[in-house]
Amino acid sequence: MVRLKDRYLLVNIIYTDVPPGQAKGGAVPDLLLYNQPTTSELRPQLLLKGIRSEVAALFGDCGAGAIDRSLQVKYLSPATSTFILRISRAHYRLVWAALAFMSRVPVRDGRPCVFRVVRVSGTVRKVEEEAVRRARLLVLAAKDEMAGNRGSSAADALGALLRSDSSSQARSVAVPGGQVDSEPEAESQGLSSDDG
Amino acid sequence: MLYDLNIVWSPGTPAADLERTLKFAKNLGYDVVALNHIIAGPIPTQPTPIPNPIPQLTPPHPSYPGGASTSTSSSSSTTNPSTTASTSLPPLSKSSSSSALPTTLRRATLVITDPSITNYRLPDYARAYDLLALRPTSDKSFAWACTSTSEAPALISLDLASHLGWHVHHRAAMAAVQRGVRFEICYSQALTPQGGVDGMRQRVNFIGNVQALIRATKGRGVVISSEARGVLGLRAPADVVNLMAVWGLGPEKGFAALGEGARAVVVNEGVKRRGFRGVVDIVRPAEGGEEVRRGDGEGEGEGGDGGKAGKKQKQQQKQQGQKRRNEGGGGGGSQQGEVSKRQAKKMKKEGSQAKA
């Protein structure tokens, strides 16, 4: 039995400015500035619509048709500005490229932001674990930031996490067909190719 | 280590905006960025040491002069001639700001239309800035930048969002890569188009030009940078690599273009500015330098009679493993230790024969 193979993308929405309503009194710490909550107007349908239209703008009807059936929002958390997408494995790069080209939250008068793909995986379980891990680290780092001790361990851990993510992603992205990798981070790649 | 060798800077850029952009770059994972000053139009002949208006926000990169030592005095040794630099520094405490900011380099991009009038100023610009890039706008100037500049620029940065009007040929491109020139792809040119029909054309042009460049160089000698005009022009490294993968540059080559390729440019340029003609360089002074100097002084003072002093000096030198046999050898030429290579070989041979 042939299975449909998917990729799951864990995406963060990063903001770079304070929301327009708030006063610019005190300086916001960088950590909290980048990880602001998204407006609750952002529904999964709106997100899908935004991504679809961006794919259509970049890749035309051909690309939009390719991802039309398989694109799905598995999880959307406006509080942590995180969402998980599911796309077929053959076309996940199209969606990823479209995310790189989106510069606003896809709602009416959306704020400018950057969509950052932090994890690509073959199974939804690994992506969920990663999302939970990141959220926990973020909370710890934010607590430290509020406590006022800069350069403390949790903030360093988060920095190290972001760094190692980009490098481990390098490795897992570099494996196009999902070959088994010895790295534990790239386990998901192996999982997806096991039962093919 | 990831590099972003192009963040647009102009004298009108507010320091707060610049700082935000740099911090965001650091947050996304870029460790070294270059502030880019684009110089268009005819190049002035007048100011002889060309002033560098870009502020030096962080201590220089380790491979540049003054960057090797991490002490605070290093930044003062490579001050730029302009006086505005120190005033435009953000009024943050030094320790906190330097850890949040990536290492910044100062780069100039010269827009070149007529190659004949710019060539003689290139070394001056190369001296004033940390990196020198050329942006040729015509077929002729492109060929000139690729093959016949007096000294190879670090980067060739084409304006990929415009219609180039000529073909990038494989032979010219690879000749440039052989000289050590790298081609730069600035993804932000495609990300932030002006709206309307023009904006659409920009993106189309960009994609077409990127693919032409990748085809001409076969993915070798390509460096990816942002040319971000603000915070929102930056993207995370993995996203950029994916974009390039969609457009035909493989993910491995894409990551190399962000990491090793860009690092090669930076280190190369640093060595060019630090060492003598980019070839001879002082890595670090030898250990025990004080003692050697004292020994040399003795040799100079008593070199004439060459008695005990000469012997002592020789022993000292031998201890330090230095080959300076001829220096004090006037007096005590015939010593036990002095065996010529031929003699030693002979003795060794005899010894082995005797054993057999």
Coordinates of C-alpha atoms in Angstrom, one line a residue:
Chain A
M1 CA 0.0 0.0 0.0
V2 CA 1.5 3.3 -1.0
R3 CA 1.2 6.0 1.5
L4 CA 1.0 9.7 0.9
K5 CA 4.0 11.3 2.3
D6 CA 3.9 14.7 3.9
R7 CA 6.1 17.2 5.5
Y8 CA 5.2 19.1 8.6
L9 CA 6.5 22.7 9.0
L10 CA 6.7 24.4 12.3
V11 CA 6.6 28.1 11.7
N12 CA 7.1 31.0 14.1
I13 CA 5.8 34.5 13.4
I14 CA 8.4 37.0 14.5
Y15 CA 7.6 40.6 15.0
T16 CA 10.2 43.4 14.9
D17 CA 8.3 46.4 16.3
V18 CA 6.0 47.2 19.1
P19 CA 2.2 47.1 18.3
P20 CA 1.0 50.5 17.1
G21 CA -1.5 51.0 20.0
Q22 CA 1.0 50.7 22.7
A23 CA 3.0 53.6 24.0
K24 CA 6.7 53.6 23.4
G25 CA 7.6 54.4 26.9
G26 CA 10.0 51.8 28.1
A27 CA 12.3 49.7 25.9
V28 CA 11.0 46.2 25.4
P29 CA 13.5 43.4 25.8
D30 CA 14.4 41.8 22.4
L31 CA 13.2 38.4 23.5
L32 CA 9.7 39.7 24.1
L33 CA 9.7 42.0 21.2
Y34 CA 10.3 39.2 18.7
N35 CA 7.9 36.7 20.3
Q36 CA 4.7 38.7 20.6
P37 CA 1.3 37.1 20.5
T38 CA -0.5 37.3 17.2
T39 CA -3.9 38.8 16.9
S40 CA -6.7 36.4 17.5
E41 CA -8.4 37.5 14.3
L42 CA -5.9 35.1 12.5
R43 CA -8.0 32.0 11.9
P44 CA -6.6 28.9 10.2
Q45 CA -8.8 29.7 7.1
L46 CA -7.3 33.1 6.8
L47 CA -3.8 31.7 7.1
L48 CA -4.5 29.1 4.5
K49 CA -5.9 31.8 2.2
G50 CA -2.9 34.0 2.7
I51 CA -0.5 31.2 1.9
R52 CA -2.4 30.0 -1.1
S53 CA -2.6 33.5 -2.6
E54 CA 1.2 33.9 -2.0
V55 CA 1.9 30.6 -3.7
A56 CA -0.3 31.6 -6.5
A57 CA 1.5 34.9 -6.9
L58 CA 4.9 33.2 -6.9
F59 CA 4.3 30.0 -8.7
G60 CA 1.1 30.7 -10.6
D61 CA -1.8 28.3 -11.1
C62 CA 0.6 25.4 -11.5
G63 CA 2.0 25.8 -8.0
A64 CA -1.2 26.7 -6.4
G65 CA -2.8 23.6 -7.9
A66 CA 0.0 21.4 -6.7
I67 CA -0.4 22.4 -3.1
D68 CA -4.1 22.9 -3.1
R69 CA -5.2 19.5 -1.8
S70 CA -2.5 18.8 0.6
L71 CA -1.9 22.1 2.4
Q72 CA -3.5 22.0 5.8
V73 CA -3.1 23.9 9.1
K74 CA -2.6 21.3 11.8
Y75 CA -2.2 23.7 14.7
L76 CA -2.4 27.4 15.2
S77 CA -1.6 29.1 18.4
P78 CA -2.0 32.9 18.3
A79 CA -0.7 33.2 21.9
T80 CA 2.7 31.8 21.0
S81 CA 2.6 32.9 17.3
T82 CA 3.3 29.4 16.2
F83 CA 1.6 27.2 13.7
I84 CA 2.1 23.8 12.0
L85 CA 1.5 23.2 8.4
R86 CA 1.1 19.9 6.5
I87 CA 2.0 19.7 2.8
S88 CA 2.9 16.9 0.5
R89 CA 6.5 16.1 0.5
A90 CA 6.9 16.9 -3.2
H91 CA 5.8 20.5 -2.9
Y92 CA 6.8 21.6 0.6
R93 CA 9.5 23.9 -0.8
L94 CA 6.9 25.9 -2.7
V95 CA 5.0 26.6 0.5
W96 CA 8.2 27.4 2.4
A97 CA 9.3 29.9 -0.3
A98 CA 5.9 31.5 -0.2
L99 CA 6.2 31.9 3.6
A100 CA 9.6 33.6 3.1
F101 CA 7.8 36.1 0.8
M102 CA 5.0 36.9 3.2
S103 CA 5.8 40.1 5.1
R104 CA 2.5 40.7 6.9
V105 CA 0.0 38.7 9.0
P106 CA -2.7 37.7 6.6
V107 CA -5.5 39.5 8.2
R108 CA -7.0 42.9 7.4
D109 CA -4.4 45.5 8.2
G110 CA -2.0 42.8 9.4
R111 CA 1.1 43.9 11.2
P112 CA 4.5 43.4 9.4
C113 CA 6.2 40.3 10.5
V114 CA 8.6 37.6 9.4
F115 CA 7.6 34.0 9.1
R116 CA 10.4 31.7 10.2
V117 CA 10.3 28.0 9.6
V118 CA 12.0 26.5 12.6
R119 CA 11.5 22.8 12.0
V120 CA 10.8 20.5 9.0
S121 CA 9.8 17.0 9.8
G122 CA 8.2 13.9 8.4
T123 CA 6.0 13.2 11.4
V124 CA 3.7 15.5 13.3
R125 CA 4.9 14.0 16.6
K126 CA 8.4 15.4 16.3
V127 CA 7.1 18.8 15.3
E128 CA 4.8 18.9 18.3
E129 CA 7.6 17.9 20.7
E130 CA 9.8 20.6 19.2
A131 CA 7.0 23.2 19.6
V132 CA 6.6 22.3 23.2
R133 CA 10.3 22.4 23.9
R134 CA 10.6 25.8 22.3
A135 CA 7.7 27.2 24.2
R136 CA 9.1 26.0 27.5
L137 CA 12.5 27.4 26.8
L138 CA 11.0 30.7 25.8
V139 CA 9.0 31.0 29.0
L140 CA 12.1 30.3 31.0
A141 CA 14.2 32.8 29.1
A142 CA 11.5 35.4 29.4
K143 CA 11.3 34.9 33.2
D144 CA 15.0 35.3 33.4
E145 CA 14.8 38.4 31.3
M146 CA 12.1 39.9 33.6
A147 CA 14.2 39.0 36.7
G148 CA 16.8 41.2 35.2
N149 CA 19.8 39.0 35.0
R150 CA 21.0 39.3 31.5
G151 CA 23.1 36.6 29.9
S152 CA 21.8 34.0 32.3
S153 CA 21.6 30.3 31.6
A154 CA 18.1 30.0 30.2
A155 CA 18.6 32.9 27.8
D156 CA 21.8 31.3 26.7
A157 CA 20.1 28.0 26.3
L158 CA 17.5 29.6 24.0
G159 CA 20.2 31.2 22.0
A160 CA 22.0 27.9 21.7
L161 CA 18.7 26.3 20.7
L162 CA 18.1 28.8 17.9
R163 CA 21.6 28.3 16.7
S164 CA 21.6 24.6 16.8
D165 CA 18.3 24.6 15.1
S166 CA 19.5 26.4 12.2
S167 CA 22.5 24.1 11.9
S168 CA 20.6 20.9 12.4
Q169 CA 18.0 22.1 9.9
A170 CA 20.9 22.6 7.6
R171 CA 21.6 18.9 7.8
S172 CA 18.0 17.7 7.6
V173 CA 17.3 20.0 4.7
A174 CA 20.4 18.9 2.9
V175 CA 19.0 15.4 2.8
P176 CA 16.4 15.7 0.1
G177 CA 14.8 12.3 -0.2
G178 CA 14.7 11.5 3.5
Q179 CA 17.7 9.2 3.8
V180 CA 18.4 7.8 7.2
D181 CA 20.7 10.2 9.1
S182 CA 22.8 9.3 12.1
E183 CA 22.0 12.5 13.8
P184 CA 19.3 12.2 16.5
E185 CA 17.7 15.5 15.4
A186 CA 17.2 14.3 11.9
E187 CA 15.5 11.2 13.2
S188 CA 12.2 12.3 11.6
Q189 CA 13.7 12.1 8.2
G190 CA 14.5 8.5 8.8
L191 CA 11.1 7.8 10.2
S192 CA 9.4 9.0 7.1
S193 CA 11.5 6.8 4.9
D194 CA 11.3 3.7 7.0
D195 CA 7.8 2.7 6.0
G196 CA 7.9 3.7 2.4
Chain B
M1 CA 29.1 30.9 11.7
L2 CA 26.8 32.5 9.2
Y3 CA 27.5 35.7 7.4
D4 CA 25.4 38.4 5.9
L5 CA 27.7 40.6 3.9
N6 CA 25.2 43.2 2.9
I7 CA 23.1 45.4 5.1
V8 CA 22.4 48.7 3.5
W9 CA 23.7 51.7 5.2
S10 CA 23.7 55.3 4.2
P11 CA 24.7 58.5 6.0
G12 CA 21.0 59.1 6.7
T13 CA 20.3 55.8 8.4
P14 CA 19.2 56.4 12.0
A15 CA 21.3 54.7 14.6
A16 CA 18.3 53.2 16.3
D17 CA 17.0 51.5 13.1
L18 CA 20.4 50.2 12.3
E19 CA 20.8 48.8 15.7
R20 CA 17.4 47.1 15.5
T21 CA 18.4 45.5 12.2
L22 CA 21.7 44.3 13.5
K23 CA 20.1 42.8 16.6
F24 CA 17.5 41.0 14.5
A25 CA 20.3 39.7 12.3
K26 CA 22.0 38.3 15.3
N27 CA 18.8 36.8 16.6
L28 CA 18.2 35.1 13.3
G29 CA 21.6 33.5 13.6
Y30 CA 24.0 35.7 11.6
D31 CA 27.2 36.2 13.4
V32 CA 29.0 38.6 11.0
V33 CA 27.3 41.3 9.0
A34 CA 28.7 44.0 6.8
L35 CA 27.2 47.4 6.6
N36 CA 27.1 48.4 3.0
H37 CA 27.7 51.9 1.7
I38 CA 26.6 52.1 -1.9
I39 CA 28.5 54.8 -3.8
A40 CA 26.9 55.6 -7.1
G41 CA 27.8 58.2 -9.7
P42 CA 31.2 59.5 -10.7
I43 CA 33.9 58.8 -8.2
P44 CA 35.4 62.0 -6.8
T45 CA 39.1 62.5 -7.2
Q46 CA 39.7 64.9 -4.4
P47 CA 39.9 63.5 -0.9
T48 CA 43.1 61.6 -1.0
P49 CA 42.7 59.3 1.9
I50 CA 39.1 58.4 1.3
P51 CA 37.1 58.8 4.5
N52 CA 35.0 55.9 5.8
P53 CA 31.7 57.3 7.2
I54 CA 30.4 53.9 8.5
P55 CA 30.6 53.7 12.3
Q56 CA 32.5 50.8 13.7
L57 CA 29.9 49.5 16.1
T58 CA 31.8 46.4 17.3
P59 CA 35.4 45.4 17.6
P60 CA 36.7 44.4 14.2
H61 CA 36.5 40.9 12.9
P62 CA 39.4 38.7 14.2
S63 CA 41.0 38.4 10.8
Y64 CA 41.2 42.2 10.3
P65 CA 43.9 44.4 11.8
G66 CA 43.1 45.2 15.4
G67 CA 40.6 42.4 15.6
A68 CA 42.9 39.7 16.8
S69 CA 43.2 40.9 20.3
T70 CA 40.0 41.1 22.2
S71 CA 41.0 43.9 24.5
T72 CA 39.2 47.2 24.3
S73 CA 42.3 49.0 23.0
S74 CA 41.9 47.2 19.7
S75 CA 39.0 49.2 18.6
S76 CA 40.9 52.5 19.1
S77 CA 43.7 51.3 16.9
T78 CA 41.6 51.1 13.8
T79 CA 39.6 54.2 14.2
N80 CA 38.2 55.6 11.0
P81 CA 39.1 59.1 10.1
S82 CA 35.7 60.6 10.4
T83 CA 34.8 62.2 13.7
T84 CA 31.1 61.4 13.4
A85 CA 31.6 57.7 14.0
S86 CA 32.1 58.0 17.7
T87 CA 29.1 60.2 18.2
S88 CA 26.7 58.0 16.3
L89 CA 27.4 55.1 18.5
P90 CA 24.2 54.1 20.3
P91 CA 24.3 55.2 24.0
L92 CA 24.1 51.7 25.3
S93 CA 26.4 50.2 27.8
K94 CA 29.2 48.6 26.0
S95 CA 29.0 45.1 27.3
S96 CA 25.4 44.5 26.7
S97 CA 25.3 46.0 23.3
S98 CA 28.3 44.2 22.0
S99 CA 27.0 40.8 22.9
A100 CA 23.7 41.4 21.2
L101 CA 25.2 42.8 18.1
P102 CA 26.9 40.7 15.4
T103 CA 30.4 41.5 14.4
T104 CA 30.1 44.3 11.8
L105 CA 32.4 45.0 8.8
R106 CA 32.3 48.1 6.7
R107 CA 31.8 47.6 3.1
A108 CA 31.6 49.8 0.0
T109 CA 29.9 49.0 -3.2
L110 CA 30.9 51.1 -6.2
V111 CA 28.4 51.3 -9.0
I112 CA 30.4 51.2 -12.2
T113 CA 29.3 52.4 -15.6
D114 CA 32.6 53.4 -17.2
P115 CA 35.5 51.3 -16.1
S116 CA 38.2 53.5 -17.5
I117 CA 37.8 56.3 -14.9
T118 CA 37.4 54.3 -11.7
N119 CA 40.3 51.8 -11.9
Y120 CA 43.0 54.0 -10.3
R121 CA 40.8 54.8 -7.3
L122 CA 40.1 51.2 -6.4
P123 CA 43.1 50.5 -4.1
D124 CA 42.2 53.7 -2.2
Y125 CA 38.7 52.4 -1.6
A126 CA 39.9 49.0 -0.7
R127 CA 42.1 50.6 1.9
A128 CA 39.4 52.7 3.5
Y129 CA 36.8 50.0 3.7
D130 CA 36.9 46.4 5.0
L131 CA 35.3 45.0 1.9
L132 CA 35.1 46.3 -1.6
A133 CA 32.3 45.3 -4.0
L134 CA 31.7 46.3 -7.5
R135 CA 28.3 46.7 -9.1
P136 CA 28.8 46.8 -12.9
T137 CA 25.8 48.1 -14.9
S138 CA 26.9 47.3 -18.4
D139 CA 28.4 44.5 -20.4
K140 CA 31.7 46.3 -20.7
S141 CA 32.1 47.1 -17.0
F142 CA 31.0 43.6 -16.1
A143 CA 33.8 42.1 -18.2
W144 CA 36.2 44.6 -16.7
A145 CA 35.2 43.8 -13.1
C146 CA 35.5 40.1 -13.8
T147 CA 38.9 39.9 -15.5
S148 CA 40.8 43.1 -15.6
T149 CA 40.7 45.2 -12.5
S150 CA 44.1 46.0 -11.1
E151 CA 43.4 44.1 -8.0
A152 CA 40.4 41.7 -7.7
P153 CA 37.4 43.1 -5.8
A154 CA 36.0 41.0 -3.0
L155 CA 32.6 40.7 -4.5
I156 CA 30.7 41.4 -7.7
S157 CA 27.2 42.4 -6.7
L158 CA 24.9 42.7 -9.6
D159 CA 21.6 44.6 -9.4
L160 CA 19.6 41.4 -10.0
A161 CA 16.2 43.1 -9.8
S162 CA 16.7 45.1 -12.9
H163 CA 17.0 43.9 -16.5
L164 CA 20.7 43.2 -17.0
G165 CA 20.7 43.5 -20.7
W166 CA 23.6 41.2 -21.2
H167 CA 24.4 37.5 -20.7
V168 CA 26.6 36.3 -17.9
H169 CA 28.9 33.9 -19.7
H170 CA 30.4 30.9 -18.0
R171 CA 33.9 31.7 -19.1
A172 CA 33.9 35.3 -17.8
A173 CA 32.2 34.2 -14.6
M174 CA 34.6 31.4 -13.9
A175 CA 37.6 33.5 -14.8
A176 CA 36.4 35.9 -12.1
V177 CA 35.9 33.1 -9.6
Q178 CA 39.4 31.9 -10.4
R179 CA 40.8 35.3 -9.5
G180 CA 39.1 35.1 -6.1
V181 CA 36.1 37.2 -6.9
R182 CA 32.7 36.1 -5.6
F183 CA 29.3 36.8 -7.0
E184 CA 26.7 38.0 -4.6
I185 CA 23.0 37.3 -4.6
C186 CA 20.9 39.7 -2.5
Y187 CA 17.6 38.1 -1.7
S188 CA 16.0 41.2 -0.3
Q189 CA 15.9 42.7 -3.8
A190 CA 13.1 40.3 -4.5
L191 CA 11.4 40.4 -1.1
T192 CA 10.5 44.0 -1.0
P193 CA 9.4 45.1 -4.4
Q194 CA 7.5 48.3 -5.0
G195 CA 3.9 47.6 -5.7
G196 CA 2.3 47.5 -9.1
V197 CA 3.6 46.3 -12.4
D198 CA 7.1 47.4 -11.8
G199 CA 7.3 45.4 -8.6
M200 CA 6.2 42.3 -10.4
R201 CA 8.8 42.8 -13.0
Q202 CA 11.4 43.2 -10.4
R203 CA 10.7 39.8 -8.9
V204 CA 10.6 38.2 -12.4
N205 CA 13.9 39.9 -13.3
F206 CA 15.4 38.8 -10.0
I207 CA 14.5 35.1 -10.4
G208 CA 15.7 35.1 -14.0
N209 CA 19.0 36.7 -13.2
V210 CA 19.6 34.5 -10.2
Q211 CA 19.1 31.4 -12.3
A212 CA 21.3 32.8 -15.1
L213 CA 24.0 33.5 -12.5
I214 CA 23.8 30.1 -10.9
R215 CA 23.9 28.5 -14.3
A216 CA 26.9 30.5 -15.4
T217 CA 28.9 29.7 -12.2
K218 CA 27.4 26.3 -11.6
G219 CA 26.8 27.3 -8.1
R220 CA 30.5 27.9 -7.3
G221 CA 31.8 31.2 -6.0
V222 CA 28.3 32.4 -5.0
V223 CA 27.7 34.3 -1.8
I224 CA 24.2 35.0 -0.5
S225 CA 23.5 38.1 1.4
S226 CA 20.4 40.2 2.2
E227 CA 20.8 43.8 1.1
A228 CA 18.2 44.5 3.7
R229 CA 17.0 48.1 3.9
G230 CA 15.3 47.5 7.2
V231 CA 14.5 44.9 9.7
L232 CA 11.8 43.2 7.5
G233 CA 14.3 42.6 4.7
L234 CA 16.0 39.9 6.7
R235 CA 15.1 36.3 6.6
A236 CA 16.3 33.3 8.6
P237 CA 19.1 31.3 7.0
A238 CA 17.1 28.2 6.5
D239 CA 14.4 30.1 4.7
V240 CA 17.0 31.7 2.4
V241 CA 18.5 28.4 1.6
N242 CA 15.1 27.0 0.8
L243 CA 14.4 30.0 -1.5
M244 CA 17.7 29.3 -3.3
A245 CA 16.9 25.6 -3.5
V246 CA 13.6 26.5 -5.2
W247 CA 15.5 28.6 -7.7
G248 CA 18.2 26.0 -8.5
L249 CA 21.0 26.4 -6.1
G250 CA 21.2 23.1 -4.1
P251 CA 20.7 23.3 -0.3
E252 CA 24.3 22.3 0.5
K253 CA 25.7 24.9 -1.8
G254 CA 23.3 27.4 -0.4
F255 CA 24.4 26.8 3.1
A256 CA 28.0 27.0 1.9
A257 CA 27.3 30.3 0.3
L258 CA 26.0 31.7 3.6
G259 CA 28.7 30.1 5.7
E260 CA 32.1 29.0 4.3
G261 CA 31.9 31.0 1.1
A262 CA 31.2 34.2 2.8
R263 CA 33.8 33.4 5.5
A264 CA 36.4 32.9 2.8
V265 CA 35.7 36.3 1.5
V266 CA 36.0 38.0 4.9
V267 CA 39.2 36.1 5.9
N268 CA 40.8 36.7 2.6
E269 CA 40.2 40.4 2.7
G270 CA 41.3 40.6 6.3
V271 CA 44.6 38.9 5.5
K272 CA 45.0 41.3 2.5
R273 CA 44.7 44.3 4.8
R274 CA 46.7 42.8 7.7
G275 CA 49.7 41.1 6.2
F276 CA 52.4 42.4 4.0
R277 CA 50.9 42.3 0.5
G278 CA 48.5 39.7 1.7
V279 CA 51.3 37.1 1.9
V280 CA 53.5 37.6 4.9
D281 CA 51.7 38.0 8.2
I282 CA 52.7 38.0 11.9
V283 CA 50.6 35.4 13.6
R284 CA 52.1 35.9 17.0
P285 CA 55.6 36.6 18.3
A286 CA 57.7 33.6 19.2
E287 CA 57.9 32.7 22.9
G288 CA 60.9 33.6 24.9
G289 CA 61.5 36.7 22.8
E290 CA 63.0 38.6 25.6
E291 CA 65.8 36.2 26.2
V292 CA 66.7 36.0 22.5
R293 CA 66.9 39.7 22.3
R294 CA 69.3 39.8 25.2
G295 CA 71.4 37.1 23.6
D296 CA 71.6 39.0 20.4
G297 CA 72.7 42.1 22.3
E298 CA 75.5 40.1 23.8
G299 CA 76.5 38.8 20.5
E300 CA 76.7 42.3 19.1
G301 CA 78.8 43.6 21.9
E302 CA 81.3 40.8 22.1
G303 CA 81.1 39.4 18.7
G304 CA 84.6 40.4 17.9
D305 CA 86.6 38.2 20.2
G306 CA 84.1 35.3 20.1
G307 CA 85.5 33.4 23.1
K308 CA 83.4 32.1 25.9
A309 CA 80.6 34.6 25.3
G310 CA 80.2 33.2 21.8
K311 CA 80.0 29.7 23.1
K312 CA 77.4 30.6 25.7
Q313 CA 75.3 32.4 23.2
K314 CA 75.4 29.4 20.9
Q315 CA 74.2 27.1 23.5
Q316 CA 71.4 29.4 24.3
Q317 CA 70.4 29.5 20.7
K318 CA 70.4 25.8 20.5
Q319 CA 68.2 25.5 23.5
Q320 CA 65.6 27.6 21.8
G321 CA 65.9 25.6 18.6
Q322 CA 66.9 28.4 16.4
K323 CA 69.1 27.9 13.4
R324 CA 71.5 30.8 13.6
R325 CA 74.8 29.0 13.3
N326 CA 76.7 31.5 11.3
E327 CA 76.1 34.5 13.5
G328 CA 78.6 34.2 16.3
G329 CA 80.7 31.6 14.5
G330 CA 83.7 33.8 13.9
G331 CA 85.6 32.8 16.9
G332 CA 84.5 29.3 17.8
G333 CA 84.1 27.8 14.4
S334 CA 85.5 24.4 15.2
Q335 CA 83.3 23.0 18.0
Q336 CA 82.2 19.5 18.7
G337 CA 78.6 20.2 17.9
E338 CA 79.4 21.6 14.5
V339 CA 79.1 18.7 12.1
S340 CA 78.2 19.3 8.5
K341 CA 75.3 17.4 7.0
R342 CA 77.6 15.5 4.6
Q343 CA 79.8 14.5 7.5
A344 CA 76.9 13.3 9.5
K345 CA 75.6 11.3 6.7
K346 CA 78.9 9.7 6.1
M347 CA 79.3 8.8 9.8
K348 CA 75.8 7.4 9.8
K349 CA 76.6 5.2 6.8
E350 CA 79.8 4.0 8.3
G351 CA 78.0 3.2 11.5
S352 CA 75.4 1.1 9.7
Q353 CA 78.0 -0.7 7.7
A354 CA 79.9 -1.5 10.8
K355 CA 76.8 -2.9 12.4
A356 CA 76.1 -5.1 9.4

